[in-house]
Amino acid sequence: MITIGIDPHKGSHTAAAVDAAEAVVGELRVAADRHQRARLLEWAARFEPRRWAIEGATGMGALLAPQLVGAGEHVVDVPPKLSARVRLMDTGRIDKTDPNDARSAAIVALRNATLNAVGADSEHRVVLRLLADRYHQLTAQRTRSVCRLHAVLCLLIEGGTGRSLSTPRAMKLLAGVAIGDPIIAERVAACRQFVTELEALDQALVDIRARTVTAVDASKTTVIDVYGVGPIGAAIILGHSGDIRRFPTAGHYARHNGTAPIEASSGPKARHRLNPRGDRQINHAIHTAALTQIAHDHPGRVYYARKLAEGKTKKEALRALKRRISDVIYRQLLADTRDHG
């Protein structure tokens, strides 16, 4: 079996063919254009049997990967962090060059049998991930615009405006500012532009939420039945989890989403600490669900209170609840897979 690693970029793609002994038996760079698939397949025809390992098949390789799958090729997605580890731990090939990155992607595929196969995701999961990622981008952009508006308003209004600021309130505040010189006039103009941006972003968020509700309903997922998981949370969970069958147990899934704590024992004292790794989008969705359960009359609140009574801190009790919710979500996703395929 020859594994062909690919380091994709906007303008070109670099491929490195690696044998079972992790030796490079061929390299190629092709321009990223409408002939990219044909050139790669023509070059790879001499490698039989073969498979492709694309670094970031859902990122820069999101166009090339489906093209190869459409041609009947077997393609796996290599997370960039894994190929970076291989490159850094290698001897003599630690430079970050395209050929080294492509070789590292191939070696990751050789050593890891649990990588995501491109094409395994259903249309629903792909759509939901696109919607979830777009929602994340819009909220991040809105936060930046609000922060910049706050910063300029602090130069116009003594003491600023407080943390809560809506676009109607911002316009009302700006209407009361006396424009006495060109500096103030320009600051007011900048604020009005930020308000216009916020109005457009708010409308875009309304639209993305409506489309997400429709897509989640169409997926027929039962994850939405987990208390505290709304349409946006369900879109994040389904879109970022991929095919749940790639996780053998609920523990593997918890490690993936960062709800499984990291052991930090020292000497005779056993303790665990927060896991900062894993998919932070799924982790955030589970965190929101945990806070919702704690705030309402729900078994999750009872579980949280029991952990506090056992001597856990609030953060430790919250982490325990998040892990419990992760296990429930894992079971729901497995049930959906069995029911809908």
Tab-separated table of C-alpha atoms in Angstrom:
chain	number	residue	atom	x	y	z
A	1	MET	CA	0.000	0.000	0.000
A	2	ILE	CA	1.366	3.418	-1.015
A	3	THR	CA	0.104	6.381	0.978
A	4	ILE	CA	0.114	9.724	-0.828
A	5	GLY	CA	0.218	12.693	1.491
A	6	ILE	CA	-0.893	16.079	0.198
A	7	ASP	CA	-0.141	19.519	1.568
A	8	PRO	CA	-2.849	21.699	-0.055
A	9	HIS	CA	-2.570	25.435	-0.621
A	10	LYS	CA	-4.527	28.103	-2.433
A	11	GLY	CA	-2.198	28.209	-5.444
A	12	SER	CA	-0.686	24.722	-5.499
A	13	HIS	CA	-0.760	21.248	-3.962
A	14	THR	CA	2.307	19.192	-3.041
A	15	ALA	CA	2.079	15.399	-2.973
A	16	ALA	CA	4.514	12.893	-1.470
A	17	ALA	CA	4.143	9.133	-1.992
A	18	VAL	CA	5.346	7.083	0.989
A	19	ASP	CA	5.739	3.304	1.217
A	20	ALA	CA	5.103	1.061	4.226
A	21	ALA	CA	8.640	1.744	5.511
A	22	GLU	CA	7.876	5.510	5.535
A	23	ALA	CA	10.305	6.137	2.694
A	24	VAL	CA	9.411	8.727	0.045
A	25	VAL	CA	9.094	7.072	-3.374
A	26	GLY	CA	7.793	10.074	-5.311
A	27	GLU	CA	6.970	13.775	-5.076
A	28	LEU	CA	4.919	16.149	-7.198
A	29	ARG	CA	3.699	19.727	-7.100
A	30	VAL	CA	0.657	20.704	-9.177
A	31	ALA	CA	-1.035	24.041	-9.711
A	32	ALA	CA	-4.406	24.423	-7.998
A	33	ASP	CA	-6.584	24.703	-11.098
A	34	ARG	CA	-9.267	22.760	-12.966
A	35	HIS	CA	-6.682	20.177	-14.073
A	36	GLN	CA	-5.376	19.412	-10.553
A	37	ARG	CA	-7.207	16.096	-10.155
A	38	ALA	CA	-6.207	14.816	-13.598
A	39	ARG	CA	-2.534	15.641	-13.025
A	40	LEU	CA	-2.489	13.969	-9.602
A	41	LEU	CA	-4.228	10.823	-10.834
A	42	GLU	CA	-1.947	10.541	-13.866
A	43	TRP	CA	1.118	10.795	-11.624
A	44	ALA	CA	-0.291	8.379	-9.023
A	45	ALA	CA	-1.292	5.713	-11.548
A	46	ARG	CA	1.995	3.855	-10.970
A	47	PHE	CA	1.285	3.479	-7.244
A	48	GLU	CA	-0.999	0.484	-6.685
A	49	PRO	CA	-2.696	-0.040	-4.312
A	50	ARG	CA	-2.849	3.517	-2.949
A	51	ARG	CA	-4.707	5.874	-0.674
A	52	TRP	CA	-4.572	9.623	-0.171
A	53	ALA	CA	-3.945	11.532	3.066
A	54	ILE	CA	-4.828	15.212	2.762
A	55	GLU	CA	-3.769	17.613	5.499
A	56	GLY	CA	-6.845	19.664	6.365
A	57	ALA	CA	-9.320	17.975	4.014
A	58	THR	CA	-12.061	20.168	5.496
A	59	GLY	CA	-9.945	23.323	5.164
A	60	MET	CA	-7.637	24.163	2.260
A	61	GLY	CA	-8.202	20.675	0.860
A	62	ALA	CA	-11.996	20.900	0.936
A	63	LEU	CA	-12.214	21.160	-2.864
A	64	LEU	CA	-9.520	18.648	-3.832
A	65	ALA	CA	-10.604	15.892	-1.422
A	66	PRO	CA	-14.141	15.409	-2.837
A	67	GLN	CA	-12.707	15.520	-6.365
A	68	LEU	CA	-10.464	12.551	-5.585
A	69	VAL	CA	-13.308	10.714	-3.829
A	70	GLY	CA	-15.476	11.324	-6.886
A	71	ALA	CA	-12.821	9.583	-8.983
A	72	GLY	CA	-13.123	6.494	-6.800
A	73	GLU	CA	-10.061	7.164	-4.631
A	74	HIS	CA	-9.828	6.439	-0.902
A	75	VAL	CA	-9.065	9.688	0.942
A	76	VAL	CA	-8.545	10.372	4.657
A	77	ASP	CA	-8.429	13.681	6.479
A	78	VAL	CA	-5.218	14.409	8.426
A	79	PRO	CA	-5.500	17.050	11.177
A	80	PRO	CA	-2.679	19.601	10.725
A	81	LYS	CA	-1.658	19.281	14.385
A	82	LEU	CA	-0.879	15.575	13.897
A	83	SER	CA	1.263	16.112	10.811
A	84	ALA	CA	3.064	18.953	12.624
A	85	ARG	CA	3.948	16.579	15.465
A	86	VAL	CA	5.368	14.018	13.032
A	87	ARG	CA	7.480	16.664	11.315
A	88	LEU	CA	8.833	18.114	14.561
A	89	MET	CA	9.709	14.687	15.999
A	90	ASP	CA	11.452	13.543	12.842
A	91	THR	CA	15.203	13.631	12.330
A	92	GLY	CA	16.480	15.767	9.487
A	93	ARG	CA	13.045	16.776	8.169
A	94	ILE	CA	11.853	19.320	10.716
A	95	ASP	CA	11.842	22.278	8.309
A	96	LYS	CA	8.351	23.442	7.446
A	97	THR	CA	8.396	22.904	3.719
A	98	ASP	CA	5.570	21.670	1.508
A	99	PRO	CA	7.262	18.311	0.714
A	100	ASN	CA	7.951	17.709	4.421
A	101	ASP	CA	4.354	18.555	5.315
A	102	ALA	CA	3.037	16.219	2.619
A	103	ARG	CA	5.316	13.403	3.831
A	104	SER	CA	4.214	14.005	7.428
A	105	ALA	CA	0.549	13.758	6.410
A	106	ALA	CA	1.220	10.406	4.745
A	107	ILE	CA	3.067	9.082	7.818
A	108	VAL	CA	0.157	10.117	10.072
A	109	ALA	CA	-2.162	8.049	7.885
A	110	LEU	CA	0.238	5.093	8.043
A	111	ARG	CA	0.341	5.186	11.835
A	112	ASN	CA	-3.291	6.049	12.555
A	113	ALA	CA	-6.138	3.798	11.440
A	114	THR	CA	-8.909	5.974	12.922
A	115	LEU	CA	-8.637	9.019	10.659
A	116	ASN	CA	-11.840	10.355	9.119
A	117	ALA	CA	-12.507	9.036	5.640
A	118	VAL	CA	-13.552	11.845	3.316
A	119	GLY	CA	-16.988	11.180	1.909
A	120	ALA	CA	-18.197	9.346	5.003
A	121	ASP	CA	-20.070	12.397	6.273
A	122	SER	CA	-23.712	12.737	5.277
A	123	GLU	CA	-25.002	15.838	3.534
A	124	HIS	CA	-26.774	16.854	6.734
A	125	ARG	CA	-23.532	16.888	8.716
A	126	VAL	CA	-21.735	18.912	6.074
A	127	VAL	CA	-24.552	21.473	5.894
A	128	LEU	CA	-24.773	21.723	9.683
A	129	ARG	CA	-21.031	22.263	10.008
A	130	LEU	CA	-21.143	25.030	7.402
A	131	LEU	CA	-23.995	26.698	9.287
A	132	ALA	CA	-22.280	26.280	12.670
A	133	ASP	CA	-18.991	27.693	11.380
A	134	ARG	CA	-20.767	30.639	9.768
A	135	TYR	CA	-22.625	31.356	13.007
A	136	HIS	CA	-19.307	31.315	14.876
A	137	GLN	CA	-17.762	33.717	12.364
A	138	LEU	CA	-20.690	36.126	12.590
A	139	THR	CA	-20.746	36.162	16.391
A	140	ALA	CA	-16.977	36.716	16.523
A	141	GLN	CA	-17.240	39.553	14.002
A	142	ARG	CA	-20.103	41.116	15.965
A	143	THR	CA	-18.087	40.955	19.183
A	144	ARG	CA	-15.191	42.759	17.505
A	145	SER	CA	-17.488	45.475	16.169
A	146	VAL	CA	-19.124	45.960	19.582
A	147	CYS	CA	-15.721	46.257	21.279
A	148	ARG	CA	-14.573	48.843	18.746
A	149	LEU	CA	-17.811	50.793	19.166
A	150	HIS	CA	-17.350	50.764	22.951
A	151	ALA	CA	-13.783	52.017	22.564
A	152	VAL	CA	-14.804	55.026	20.467
A	153	LEU	CA	-17.846	55.816	22.629
A	154	CYS	CA	-15.533	56.041	25.646
A	155	LEU	CA	-13.886	58.980	23.859
A	156	LEU	CA	-17.245	60.685	23.357
A	157	ILE	CA	-19.133	59.935	26.581
A	158	GLU	CA	-17.657	60.204	30.061
A	159	GLY	CA	-17.463	56.773	31.676
A	160	GLY	CA	-18.457	54.978	28.490
A	161	THR	CA	-21.789	53.187	28.091
A	162	GLY	CA	-21.642	50.126	30.330
A	163	ARG	CA	-21.426	46.538	29.153
A	164	SER	CA	-24.957	46.247	27.749
A	165	LEU	CA	-25.216	48.110	24.458
A	166	SER	CA	-27.832	47.703	21.722
A	167	THR	CA	-27.835	49.453	18.373
A	168	PRO	CA	-30.944	51.591	19.188
A	169	ARG	CA	-29.331	52.710	22.454
A	170	ALA	CA	-26.063	53.488	20.666
A	171	MET	CA	-27.905	55.666	18.116
A	172	LYS	CA	-29.752	57.445	20.930
A	173	LEU	CA	-26.463	58.174	22.718
A	174	LEU	CA	-24.849	59.435	19.528
A	175	ALA	CA	-27.792	61.753	18.894
A	176	GLY	CA	-27.059	63.453	22.221
A	177	VAL	CA	-23.391	64.099	21.475
A	178	ALA	CA	-22.646	67.744	20.716
A	179	ILE	CA	-20.389	67.982	17.680
A	180	GLY	CA	-18.107	70.870	18.512
A	181	ASP	CA	-15.003	70.143	16.470
A	182	PRO	CA	-13.795	67.928	13.582
A	183	ILE	CA	-12.354	65.297	15.947
A	184	ILE	CA	-15.691	64.673	17.647
A	185	ALA	CA	-17.444	64.705	14.260
A	186	GLU	CA	-15.129	61.997	12.941
A	187	ARG	CA	-15.577	59.885	16.072
A	188	VAL	CA	-19.359	60.123	15.753
A	189	ALA	CA	-19.123	59.144	12.076
A	190	ALA	CA	-17.004	56.104	12.981
A	191	CYS	CA	-19.540	55.080	15.624
A	192	ARG	CA	-22.391	55.341	13.132
A	193	GLN	CA	-20.480	53.040	10.784
A	194	PHE	CA	-20.036	50.498	13.578
A	195	VAL	CA	-23.770	50.676	14.334
A	196	THR	CA	-24.535	50.027	10.646
A	197	GLU	CA	-22.210	47.017	10.746
A	198	LEU	CA	-23.956	45.701	13.841
A	199	GLU	CA	-27.397	46.041	12.274
A	200	ALA	CA	-26.238	44.034	9.248
A	201	LEU	CA	-24.630	41.377	11.465
A	202	ASP	CA	-27.747	41.104	13.631
A	203	GLN	CA	-29.860	40.487	10.538
A	204	ALA	CA	-27.355	37.907	9.273
A	205	LEU	CA	-27.536	36.115	12.631
A	206	VAL	CA	-31.340	36.034	12.467
A	207	ASP	CA	-31.078	34.492	8.993
A	208	ILE	CA	-28.444	31.902	9.976
A	209	ARG	CA	-30.493	30.842	13.015
A	210	ALA	CA	-33.595	30.293	10.868
A	211	ARG	CA	-31.614	28.233	8.332
A	212	THR	CA	-30.052	26.228	11.152
A	213	VAL	CA	-33.460	25.367	12.636
A	214	THR	CA	-34.591	24.100	9.225
A	215	ALA	CA	-31.425	22.047	8.716
A	216	VAL	CA	-31.562	20.502	12.211
A	217	ASP	CA	-35.214	19.532	11.690
A	218	ALA	CA	-34.328	17.953	8.343
A	219	SER	CA	-31.544	15.884	9.937
A	220	LYS	CA	-34.061	14.233	12.315
A	221	THR	CA	-31.411	14.180	15.034
A	222	THR	CA	-32.367	13.383	18.626
A	223	VAL	CA	-29.457	15.411	20.007
A	224	ILE	CA	-31.874	18.339	20.132
A	225	ASP	CA	-33.774	16.396	22.822
A	226	VAL	CA	-30.849	16.791	25.256
A	227	TYR	CA	-31.883	19.523	27.682
A	228	GLY	CA	-29.925	22.693	26.975
A	229	VAL	CA	-28.969	21.784	23.395
A	230	GLY	CA	-30.675	24.173	20.986
A	231	PRO	CA	-30.542	24.255	17.176
A	232	ILE	CA	-27.180	26.057	17.112
A	233	GLY	CA	-25.716	23.627	19.651
A	234	ALA	CA	-27.049	20.655	17.698
A	235	ALA	CA	-25.540	22.022	14.479
A	236	ILE	CA	-22.153	22.414	16.183
A	237	ILE	CA	-22.276	18.924	17.705
A	238	LEU	CA	-23.372	17.117	14.546
A	239	GLY	CA	-21.204	19.166	12.199
A	240	HIS	CA	-17.999	18.870	14.228
A	241	SER	CA	-18.428	15.310	15.528
A	242	GLY	CA	-18.570	13.739	12.085
A	243	ASP	CA	-19.356	10.026	11.920
A	244	ILE	CA	-19.770	9.096	15.599
A	245	ARG	CA	-18.811	5.493	14.858
A	246	ARG	CA	-15.169	6.539	14.595
A	247	PHE	CA	-15.173	6.862	18.407
A	248	PRO	CA	-15.123	3.348	19.958
A	249	THR	CA	-16.422	4.499	23.350
A	250	ALA	CA	-17.962	7.497	25.083
A	251	GLY	CA	-14.564	8.092	26.660
A	252	HIS	CA	-12.919	8.510	23.254
A	253	TYR	CA	-15.608	11.018	22.307
A	254	ALA	CA	-15.088	12.908	25.579
A	255	ARG	CA	-11.362	13.155	24.827
A	256	HIS	CA	-12.236	14.495	21.387
A	257	ASN	CA	-14.464	17.268	22.719
A	258	GLY	CA	-12.293	18.101	25.742
A	259	THR	CA	-14.782	17.139	28.469
A	260	ALA	CA	-12.577	14.294	29.727
A	261	PRO	CA	-10.292	15.797	32.403
A	262	ILE	CA	-6.524	15.420	32.283
A	263	GLU	CA	-4.885	13.529	35.120
A	264	ALA	CA	-2.488	15.764	37.040
A	265	SER	CA	-1.561	13.535	39.955
A	266	SER	CA	1.639	14.146	41.878
A	267	GLY	CA	3.029	11.698	44.397
A	268	PRO	CA	0.288	10.155	46.545
A	269	LYS	CA	-2.244	12.872	45.679
A	270	ALA	CA	-4.566	11.996	42.794
A	271	ARG	CA	-6.185	14.929	41.043
A	272	HIS	CA	-7.438	15.983	37.634
A	273	ARG	CA	-7.486	19.314	35.875
A	274	LEU	CA	-9.260	21.028	33.010
A	275	ASN	CA	-8.591	19.655	29.543
A	276	PRO	CA	-7.770	22.655	27.296
A	277	ARG	CA	-7.517	20.481	24.197
A	278	GLY	CA	-10.177	18.868	22.051
A	279	ASP	CA	-12.786	20.434	19.765
A	280	ARG	CA	-13.586	23.725	21.474
A	281	GLN	CA	-16.763	24.279	19.458
A	282	ILE	CA	-18.355	21.052	20.723
A	283	ASN	CA	-17.010	21.803	24.198
A	284	HIS	CA	-18.708	25.209	24.138
A	285	ALA	CA	-22.033	23.666	23.069
A	286	ILE	CA	-21.824	21.165	25.942
A	287	HIS	CA	-20.819	23.960	28.353
A	288	THR	CA	-23.921	25.939	27.364
A	289	ALA	CA	-26.105	22.867	27.909
A	290	ALA	CA	-24.550	22.318	31.357
A	291	LEU	CA	-25.197	25.906	32.437
A	292	THR	CA	-28.789	25.640	31.204
A	293	GLN	CA	-29.392	22.454	33.183
A	294	ILE	CA	-27.923	23.990	36.336
A	295	ALA	CA	-30.136	27.067	35.979
A	296	HIS	CA	-33.393	25.071	35.708
A	297	ASP	CA	-35.226	22.329	37.554
A	298	HIS	CA	-33.521	19.414	35.860
A	299	PRO	CA	-31.707	16.215	36.910
A	300	GLY	CA	-28.513	17.931	35.790
A	301	ARG	CA	-28.916	20.445	38.597
A	302	VAL	CA	-29.421	17.591	41.084
A	303	TYR	CA	-26.238	15.908	39.830
A	304	TYR	CA	-24.326	19.206	40.068
A	305	ALA	CA	-25.557	19.747	43.647
A	306	ARG	CA	-24.546	16.215	44.598
A	307	LYS	CA	-21.007	16.807	43.341
A	308	LEU	CA	-20.827	19.990	45.404
A	309	ALA	CA	-21.980	18.062	48.463
A	310	GLU	CA	-19.183	15.556	47.840
A	311	GLY	CA	-16.658	18.342	48.261
A	312	LYS	CA	-16.077	19.272	44.632
A	313	THR	CA	-15.520	22.897	43.737
A	314	LYS	CA	-18.019	24.610	41.437
A	315	LYS	CA	-15.672	24.267	38.476
A	316	GLU	CA	-15.022	20.593	39.214
A	317	ALA	CA	-18.758	19.902	39.574
A	318	LEU	CA	-19.422	21.702	36.284
A	319	ARG	CA	-16.744	19.653	34.530
A	320	ALA	CA	-18.300	16.452	35.889
A	321	LEU	CA	-21.704	17.491	34.557
A	322	LYS	CA	-20.219	18.330	31.154
A	323	ARG	CA	-18.688	14.866	30.948
A	324	ARG	CA	-22.057	13.351	31.824
A	325	ILE	CA	-23.749	15.374	29.075
A	326	SER	CA	-21.032	14.311	26.613
A	327	ASP	CA	-21.836	10.663	27.341
A	328	VAL	CA	-25.557	11.302	26.763
A	329	ILE	CA	-24.832	13.037	23.458
A	330	TYR	CA	-22.602	10.140	22.391
A	331	ARG	CA	-25.427	7.667	23.003
A	332	GLN	CA	-27.901	9.871	21.136
A	333	LEU	CA	-25.590	10.152	18.127
A	334	LEU	CA	-25.072	6.385	18.064
A	335	ALA	CA	-28.842	5.842	18.203
A	336	ASP	CA	-29.347	8.284	15.332
A	337	THR	CA	-26.745	6.421	13.281
A	338	ARG	CA	-28.498	3.101	13.866
A	339	ASP	CA	-31.920	4.564	13.075
A	340	HIS	CA	-31.029	6.639	10.024
A	341	GLY	CA	-27.755	5.115	8.824
